[in-house]
Each structure stands twice: as structure tokens, then as C-alpha cells.
XYZ file of C-alpha atoms in Angstrom:
280
model
C -53.758 -132.195 -115.297
C -51.281 -133.495 -117.845
C -48.214 -131.526 -118.770
C -47.648 -130.370 -122.341
C -44.952 -131.920 -124.534
C -42.286 -129.614 -123.085
C -43.128 -130.820 -119.580
C -44.281 -127.372 -118.467
C -47.561 -126.319 -116.957
C -47.480 -122.570 -117.454
C -45.846 -119.803 -119.471
C -44.874 -116.685 -117.521
C -45.331 -113.519 -119.586
C -43.297 -110.497 -118.490
C -44.149 -107.168 -120.133
C -40.878 -105.331 -119.689
C -39.601 -101.782 -119.929
C -36.048 -103.144 -119.845
C -35.576 -101.994 -116.288
C -32.598 -103.339 -114.363
C -34.983 -105.129 -111.999
C -35.820 -107.652 -114.722
C -32.537 -109.459 -113.991
C -33.805 -110.304 -110.506
C -37.215 -111.222 -111.908
C -35.666 -113.638 -114.404
C -33.239 -115.023 -111.837
C -36.001 -115.939 -109.395
C -38.166 -117.453 -112.117
C -35.273 -119.562 -113.431
C -34.190 -120.603 -109.941
C -37.551 -121.401 -108.366
C -39.803 -122.485 -111.255
C -39.815 -124.833 -114.215
C -42.082 -122.570 -116.236
C -41.504 -121.264 -119.707
C -40.862 -117.519 -119.502
C -41.288 -114.874 -122.201
C -40.189 -111.273 -121.554
C -41.520 -108.875 -124.185
C -40.627 -105.240 -124.824
C -42.871 -102.722 -126.566
C -42.736 -99.205 -125.098
C -45.520 -97.937 -127.372
C -48.342 -99.769 -125.566
C -49.368 -100.613 -122.010
C -48.671 -103.954 -120.363
C -52.121 -105.384 -121.046
C -51.660 -105.045 -124.783
C -48.290 -106.787 -124.476
C -49.793 -109.585 -122.401
C -52.529 -110.188 -124.966
C -50.076 -110.151 -127.842
C -47.736 -112.724 -126.309
C -50.596 -114.892 -125.023
C -51.782 -115.513 -128.581
C -48.867 -117.897 -129.129
C -48.875 -119.670 -125.759
C -49.256 -123.466 -125.927
C -48.894 -124.423 -122.262
C -52.113 -125.189 -120.342
C -51.783 -122.023 -118.257
C -50.521 -118.456 -118.601
C -48.983 -116.584 -115.673
C -48.275 -112.871 -115.453
C -45.450 -111.215 -113.490
C -44.035 -107.713 -114.040
C -40.392 -106.872 -114.635
C -40.135 -105.058 -111.291
C -41.454 -108.015 -109.283
C -40.352 -111.540 -108.509
C -41.983 -114.715 -107.129
C -41.332 -116.053 -103.649
C -39.416 -119.305 -103.274
C -42.669 -121.252 -102.725
C -44.690 -119.469 -105.411
C -44.356 -122.159 -108.081
C -45.060 -125.034 -105.700
C -48.225 -123.332 -104.491
C -49.189 -122.500 -108.062
C -48.852 -126.129 -109.147
C -51.116 -127.211 -106.310
C -53.882 -125.001 -107.693
C -53.157 -125.965 -111.291
C -53.534 -129.629 -110.405
C -56.903 -128.777 -108.888
C -57.888 -127.554 -112.340
C -58.576 -123.949 -111.304
C -59.485 -121.646 -114.181
C -58.075 -118.463 -112.601
C -55.549 -118.391 -109.764
C -54.645 -115.308 -107.727
C -52.487 -114.585 -104.704
C -50.942 -111.693 -102.815
C -48.437 -109.041 -103.857
C -46.207 -107.531 -101.179
C -45.341 -103.972 -102.169
C -44.045 -100.972 -100.273
C -44.790 -102.554 -96.904
C -48.351 -103.609 -97.747
C -50.137 -106.700 -99.037
C -52.364 -106.298 -102.082
C -54.662 -108.788 -103.757
C -57.402 -110.033 -101.481
C -59.674 -112.698 -102.924
C -61.731 -111.462 -105.875
C -59.402 -108.513 -106.521
C -56.770 -109.895 -108.925
C -53.445 -108.073 -109.263
C -51.878 -108.427 -112.705
C -48.374 -109.142 -111.459
C -49.535 -112.313 -109.692
C -52.226 -113.753 -111.914
C -52.496 -117.151 -113.590
C -55.236 -118.113 -116.051
C -56.006 -121.337 -117.863
C -54.986 -120.639 -121.455
C -58.266 -121.656 -123.052
C -60.198 -119.555 -120.521
C -57.985 -116.529 -121.155
C -58.523 -116.783 -124.898
C -62.260 -117.432 -124.538
C -62.597 -114.250 -122.489
C -60.720 -112.292 -125.147
C -57.789 -111.528 -122.872
C -57.369 -108.241 -121.045
C -59.365 -105.100 -121.756
C -57.126 -103.059 -124.057
C -59.446 -100.113 -124.665
C -58.842 -98.867 -121.137
C -55.283 -98.095 -122.148
C -56.096 -95.932 -125.144
C -56.299 -92.109 -125.252
C -60.108 -92.170 -125.125
C -59.906 -93.298 -121.513
C -56.863 -91.330 -120.431
C -54.050 -93.341 -122.046
C -53.207 -95.643 -119.147
C -49.513 -96.126 -119.769
C -49.295 -98.683 -116.975
C -52.823 -100.040 -117.185
C -55.721 -99.663 -114.793
C -58.323 -102.198 -113.620
C -57.919 -104.634 -116.540
C -56.671 -107.420 -114.259
C -59.666 -107.255 -111.932
C -61.949 -106.808 -114.929
C -60.704 -110.098 -116.414
C -61.556 -112.006 -113.237
C -64.974 -110.417 -112.871
C -65.876 -111.006 -116.520
C -65.048 -114.656 -115.920
C -67.359 -114.777 -112.892
C -70.128 -112.880 -114.681
C -69.944 -115.345 -117.566
C -70.757 -118.169 -115.167
C -67.211 -119.200 -114.258
C -67.165 -121.073 -110.964
C -63.644 -122.464 -110.700
C -61.739 -119.483 -109.316
C -58.991 -120.112 -106.738
C -57.295 -117.609 -104.452
C -54.247 -118.840 -102.525
C -52.879 -116.806 -99.606
C -49.566 -118.666 -99.978
C -49.099 -117.536 -103.558
C -46.834 -114.527 -103.024
C -45.041 -112.170 -105.391
C -42.740 -109.406 -104.182
C -43.029 -105.971 -105.761
C -40.401 -103.869 -103.949
C -41.310 -100.448 -105.331
C -44.747 -98.785 -105.150
C -47.036 -99.604 -108.056
C -46.716 -97.341 -111.094
C -50.352 -97.717 -112.153
C -52.089 -94.362 -112.355
C -55.642 -93.774 -111.151
C -57.491 -92.640 -114.279
C -61.008 -91.398 -113.652
C -62.543 -92.148 -117.081
C -61.469 -95.781 -116.766
C -62.661 -95.977 -113.161
C -66.113 -94.772 -114.162
C -66.399 -97.355 -116.941
C -65.108 -100.059 -114.594
C -67.715 -99.255 -111.927
C -70.546 -99.075 -114.454
C -69.555 -102.446 -115.914
C -69.183 -104.243 -112.588
C -71.317 -102.315 -110.082
C -72.436 -105.321 -107.954
C -68.859 -106.634 -107.644
C -67.488 -103.148 -106.938
C -69.969 -102.690 -104.093
C -69.250 -106.150 -102.693
C -65.465 -106.246 -102.921
C -64.193 -102.634 -103.098
C -66.583 -100.457 -101.096
C -65.134 -101.487 -97.748
C -61.474 -101.050 -98.724
C -61.317 -97.969 -100.965
C -63.273 -94.739 -100.340
C -62.153 -93.448 -103.723
C -64.389 -95.981 -105.468
C -67.370 -94.805 -103.413
C -66.613 -91.161 -104.172
C -66.422 -91.837 -107.914
C -69.741 -93.672 -107.852
C -71.534 -91.016 -105.781
C -70.173 -87.923 -107.546
C -69.788 -89.111 -111.144
C -72.414 -91.859 -111.529
C -75.270 -91.919 -108.993
C -75.200 -88.203 -108.133
C -76.036 -88.567 -104.447
C -74.412 -89.135 -101.064
C -74.469 -92.836 -100.203
C -74.531 -94.335 -96.736
C -71.146 -95.910 -97.489
C -69.548 -92.526 -98.243
C -70.964 -91.118 -95.028
C -69.562 -94.124 -93.184
C -66.113 -93.581 -94.691
C -66.093 -89.925 -93.603
C -67.052 -90.885 -90.094
C -64.540 -93.700 -89.676
C -61.553 -92.611 -91.804
C -61.959 -88.926 -92.543
C -58.295 -88.154 -93.366
C -58.016 -90.998 -95.865
C -61.391 -90.153 -97.375
C -60.501 -86.489 -97.818
C -57.195 -87.475 -99.383
C -59.028 -89.729 -101.842
C -61.575 -86.990 -102.494
C -58.812 -84.640 -103.612
C -57.255 -87.399 -105.736
C -60.535 -87.954 -107.583
C -61.100 -84.235 -108.218
C -57.546 -83.795 -109.504
C -58.035 -86.659 -111.943
C -61.362 -85.168 -113.022
C -59.646 -81.884 -113.804
C -56.765 -83.597 -115.611
C -59.019 -85.698 -117.837
C -61.844 -83.202 -118.273
C -64.513 -85.332 -116.604
C -67.546 -83.454 -115.293
C -69.385 -84.701 -112.197
C -73.077 -85.502 -112.323
C -73.641 -83.199 -109.347
C -72.751 -79.682 -108.334
C -69.704 -80.388 -106.175
C -70.300 -77.447 -103.831
C -73.916 -78.475 -103.274
C -72.816 -82.069 -102.813
C -70.395 -81.015 -100.081
C -73.075 -78.897 -98.419
C -75.385 -81.885 -98.363
C -72.611 -84.014 -96.913
C -71.935 -81.353 -94.263
C -75.635 -81.198 -93.462
C -75.727 -84.943 -92.922
C -72.747 -84.703 -90.581
C -74.364 -81.863 -88.683
C -77.421 -83.969 -88.103
C -75.193 -86.642 -86.607
C -73.346 -84.072 -84.426
C -70.051 -84.719 -86.225
C -68.965 -81.083 -86.347
C -65.246 -81.808 -86.690
C -65.685 -83.850 -89.851
C -68.149 -81.269 -91.219
C -65.524 -78.568 -90.865
C -62.948 -80.668 -92.717
C -65.345 -81.457 -95.545
C -66.114 -77.771 -96.050
C -62.412 -77.009 -96.273
C -61.855 -79.539 -99.077
């Protein structure tokens, strides 16, 4: 990989809301990288629209994305360059936020995502429609980062790199809002990848699929209730609240669905979980 005429490999795009945290973001980028950096402010659109807009003028071989409330680790740029020199088309790593690590392989978190510029433009950038009022007006975006990676894979892309040592810190909890209309479209578009990479880590995805798409209790949902009932019930309530907020109707009668779920638990002698489901 040859550097461009400015001697830089990547341009870091920062969609900013002019929060005070951007000073730390910029400080770390200036101190620990040699990348070009472009912060951009437009409060009228979500961050994916901003990223696409700025990316149109990027001339470096790669584009990196970091938010204005996050900052790279001291070794982030060194690890990034290692993957760039390998010629990877899309490079992802982990985000440490609120005491947890996010961004397993094949997930893609937008605040720690690097894409070869020509690949990004060939894919048409991020999905912007998922931020418009038709899908719930995602002010902070939802699923467009993962969608970009999966569209790349579905198009035949085979040069994806995930690096566990590529770490970005995101001190505060993520502001992204779960928006049911977008989640439904996301699952419909990428069902095989959703099943493979999300079913074992997020019961909410399974609930959305079973209640709003397939219309039946899946073995995976039953498994979630058996093994993590409190989390599953919490996610169940989250999904129903979003459905009410955005006026999305399920493909099943929710009461009958819960009765069927309770019946399945009864047959497996899981009376405690059955009681909790009926109280939801």
C-alpha cells in the first residue's frame, strides 16, 4: 500500500454535535495518529448522512469513522496501519463503553470502522433512509454500520479484517435508539447474517423476528427464555414499547403468542418462567 501525496493513509471523519468531548477526541487523534481528520457539524441530520457527505471529498486510500464522544487508544493507529498494509477492504475493532466491550467480528460499530475509500463509494456509503421519518427518524442512527459491512460481504467481498487490538474508548453509554421499523427492515434485508451473528447475543432481535416477521415462536426465543429470562423479558418490553411509539403492528396476536410460549414452557416443566411470561 502506497501513501497518498500528503503521506497519509486514512481520513478520520468525525460527525460532531459540538460536544465538549470532541476536544479529547481531537487531542488523541492528533497525538497518536498521522491521519487527516475532518470534524463536521450538521444538527439537522443523523451521523450517517454526515459521514456520507464528508466521504464524497476524501482522497486518502481509506476512510475511518470515530464519534465526537469517543477517542482511539494509544495503539489504535499502529494496529490500523497493520491491517491497511494487508490491504483489507473493511477493518473493525472493539469499542469499550460503559464497562462493556462492543464490536465482535462481523458486527461493525460505527465509531471504530475503517473502509477502503473506493469500496465505501462503490457500496454507496451508509444507508441514509434508516434515519428518515419513514423509519422513525433515527437521530443517532441505527444499524447502518453493520449494514454496510454485511452489504459488502453479500456483494462478494472477501477481504474483511477484524482486529481485537483495534480499540476505541466511548466513555458514555451509546446514544443510539432502538427503532423498531428500522430493526424490521434490517432483519428482512440480512436474515441469514442476523441469525448467524446476532441471535446468540441479543434476544431482542429474536423477539422482533418472531413477533413482527415470522409470526411464530422460534426455538431460539424459547432458549433465551430458559437461559436468560430476566434479560429476555426486559427486551420484550423494550420491543413492545417501541412498537407502540412507532405504530408498528405485530404479525401475531400478542396475547395468543404469549399463551403459546407459556404452553411450551409448561410442557418443559418450566413453571417459573411461564409465570413471568404471563405477567409481561
